[in-house]
Structures are given as structure tokens and as C-alpha cells.
Tab-separated table of C-alpha atoms in Angstrom:
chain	number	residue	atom	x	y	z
Q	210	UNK	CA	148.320	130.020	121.247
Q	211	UNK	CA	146.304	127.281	119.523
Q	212	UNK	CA	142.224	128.023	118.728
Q	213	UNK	CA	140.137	125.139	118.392
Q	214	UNK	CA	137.066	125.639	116.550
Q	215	UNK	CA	133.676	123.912	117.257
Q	216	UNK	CA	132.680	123.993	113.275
Q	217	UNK	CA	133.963	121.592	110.682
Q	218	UNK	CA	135.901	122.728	108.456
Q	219	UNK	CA	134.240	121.465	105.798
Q	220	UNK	CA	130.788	120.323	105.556
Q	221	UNK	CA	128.926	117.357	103.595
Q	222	UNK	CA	125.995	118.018	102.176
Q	223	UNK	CA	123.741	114.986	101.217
Q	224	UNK	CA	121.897	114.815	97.774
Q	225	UNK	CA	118.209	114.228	97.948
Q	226	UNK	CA	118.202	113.100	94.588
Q	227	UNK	CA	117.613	109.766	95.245
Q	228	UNK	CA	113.969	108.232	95.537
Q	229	UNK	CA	113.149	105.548	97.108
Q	230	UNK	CA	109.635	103.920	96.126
Q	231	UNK	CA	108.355	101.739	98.407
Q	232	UNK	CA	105.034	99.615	97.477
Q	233	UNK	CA	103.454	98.437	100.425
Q	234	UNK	CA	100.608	95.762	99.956
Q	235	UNK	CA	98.041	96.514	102.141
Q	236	UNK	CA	97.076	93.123	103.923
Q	237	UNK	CA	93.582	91.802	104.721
Q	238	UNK	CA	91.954	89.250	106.869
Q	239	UNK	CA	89.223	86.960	106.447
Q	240	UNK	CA	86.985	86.510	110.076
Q	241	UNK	CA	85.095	83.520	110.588
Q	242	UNK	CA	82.428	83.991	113.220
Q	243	UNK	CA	80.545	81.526	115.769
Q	244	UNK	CA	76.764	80.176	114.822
Q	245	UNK	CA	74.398	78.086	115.932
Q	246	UNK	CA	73.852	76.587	112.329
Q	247	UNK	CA	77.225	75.232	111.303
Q	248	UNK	CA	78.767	71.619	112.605
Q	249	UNK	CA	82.432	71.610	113.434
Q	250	UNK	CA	83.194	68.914	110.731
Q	251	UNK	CA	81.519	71.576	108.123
Q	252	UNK	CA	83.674	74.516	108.986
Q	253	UNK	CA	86.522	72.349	108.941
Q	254	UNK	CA	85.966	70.726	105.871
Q	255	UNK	CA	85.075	74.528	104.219
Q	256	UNK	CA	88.609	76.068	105.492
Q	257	UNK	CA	90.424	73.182	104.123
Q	258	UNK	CA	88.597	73.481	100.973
Q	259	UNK	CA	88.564	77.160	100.511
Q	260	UNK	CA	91.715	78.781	102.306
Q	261	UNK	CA	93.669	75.497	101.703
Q	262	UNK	CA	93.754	74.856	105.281
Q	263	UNK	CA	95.614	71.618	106.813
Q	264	UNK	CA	93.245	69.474	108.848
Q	265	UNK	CA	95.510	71.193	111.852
Q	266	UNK	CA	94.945	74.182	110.914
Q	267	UNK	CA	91.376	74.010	109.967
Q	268	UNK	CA	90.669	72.526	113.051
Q	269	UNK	CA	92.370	74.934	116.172
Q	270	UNK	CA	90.603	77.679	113.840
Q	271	UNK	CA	87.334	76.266	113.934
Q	272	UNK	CA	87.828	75.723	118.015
Q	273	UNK	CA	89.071	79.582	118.128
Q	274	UNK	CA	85.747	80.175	116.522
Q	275	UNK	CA	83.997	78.153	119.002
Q	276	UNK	CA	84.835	79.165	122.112
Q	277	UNK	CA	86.260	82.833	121.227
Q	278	UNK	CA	83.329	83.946	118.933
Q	279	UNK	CA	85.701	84.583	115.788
Q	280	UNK	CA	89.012	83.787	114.281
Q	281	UNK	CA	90.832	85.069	111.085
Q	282	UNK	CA	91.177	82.196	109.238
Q	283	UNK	CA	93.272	83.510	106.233
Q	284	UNK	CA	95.489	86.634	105.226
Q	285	UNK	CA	96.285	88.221	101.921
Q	286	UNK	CA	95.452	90.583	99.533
Q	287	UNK	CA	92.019	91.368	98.846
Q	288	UNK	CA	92.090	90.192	95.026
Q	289	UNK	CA	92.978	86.822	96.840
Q	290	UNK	CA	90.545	87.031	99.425
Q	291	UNK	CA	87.468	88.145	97.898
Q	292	UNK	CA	86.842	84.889	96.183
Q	293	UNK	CA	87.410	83.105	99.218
Q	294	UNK	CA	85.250	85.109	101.284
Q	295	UNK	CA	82.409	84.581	98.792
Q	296	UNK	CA	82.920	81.165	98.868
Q	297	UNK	CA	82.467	80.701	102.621
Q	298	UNK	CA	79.278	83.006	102.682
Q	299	UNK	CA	77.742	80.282	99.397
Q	300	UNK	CA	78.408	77.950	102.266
Q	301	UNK	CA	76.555	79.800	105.122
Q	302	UNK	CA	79.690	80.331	106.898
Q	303	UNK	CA	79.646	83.731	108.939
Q	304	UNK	CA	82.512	85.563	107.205
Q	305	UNK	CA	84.207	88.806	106.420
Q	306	UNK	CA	86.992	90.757	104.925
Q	307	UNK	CA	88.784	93.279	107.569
């Protein structure tokens, strides 16, 4: 009569030496909100300046802005964005790091 056994006969045991380090960037996002104080051509002209926006771009941001209250405008780290930000606020654009 033959037994067959469930178990393995042998077994393989993994080493949990090995590390793995995994840096993970934490991304941000610059808002741009809606006012009553800012022209279109201004906000446009300010993203293309400051968050090297093409015209495109600058402008389907600063229609998001318009009609949807806010947009984020520009993502990165936060060393890259602070400046940025600042920037936008010296040019009494609404704006925020998230």
C-alpha cells in the first residue's frame, strides 16, 4: 500500500535579510482660486510665467478656475513649489500649497 502525505518533504524557508528602502516623495499641489480682482489675461500670463505654463495650458486652467472656483495649476515637491506659490500670492493671485 502506497501513503501519500499532504506535507512537503522538504520545506523552503525565505531569508528576510534583504531590505528594501523605498523613498517616496511626497507630492504637492499648488490651487489657484476664483476672484473678483484678477483679469483672465493676468492669470494667464502669471501661470505661464511662474509654473512655466504653455499658453494651452495656462489658459483651460485659468477657465477651470473660472467657472469651477479652483484648479491645481502645478505639482511637485514642496522645495519646488514654495517659490512658486509665493510668487503668485506677490501677484495677488489666490493660491495655495495642498
Amino acid at each position: 500500500m502506497i501513503k501519500f502525505s499532504t506535507k512537503p518533504q522538504w520545506e523552503t524557508e525565505y531569508d528576510s535579510d534583504v531590505e528594501v528602502l523605498e523613498q517616496e516623495s511626497k507630492k504637492y499641489q499648488i490651487i489657484v482660486y476664483n476672484d473678483d480682482i484678477n483679469t483672465f489675461d493676468w492669470v494667464i500670463e502669471s501661470l505661464i510665467d511662474v509654473c512655466d505654463h504653455t499658453p494651452e495650458q495656462a489658459e483651460q486652467c485659468t477657465i477651470l478656475i473660472h467657472y469651477k472656483g479652483k484648479c491645481e495649476v502645478l505639482t511637485g515637491s514642496y522645495e519646488d513649489l514654495k517659490p512658486r506659490c509665493t510668487e503668485l500670492l506677490n501677484r495677488n493671485i489666490n493660491a495655495e500649497i495642498v
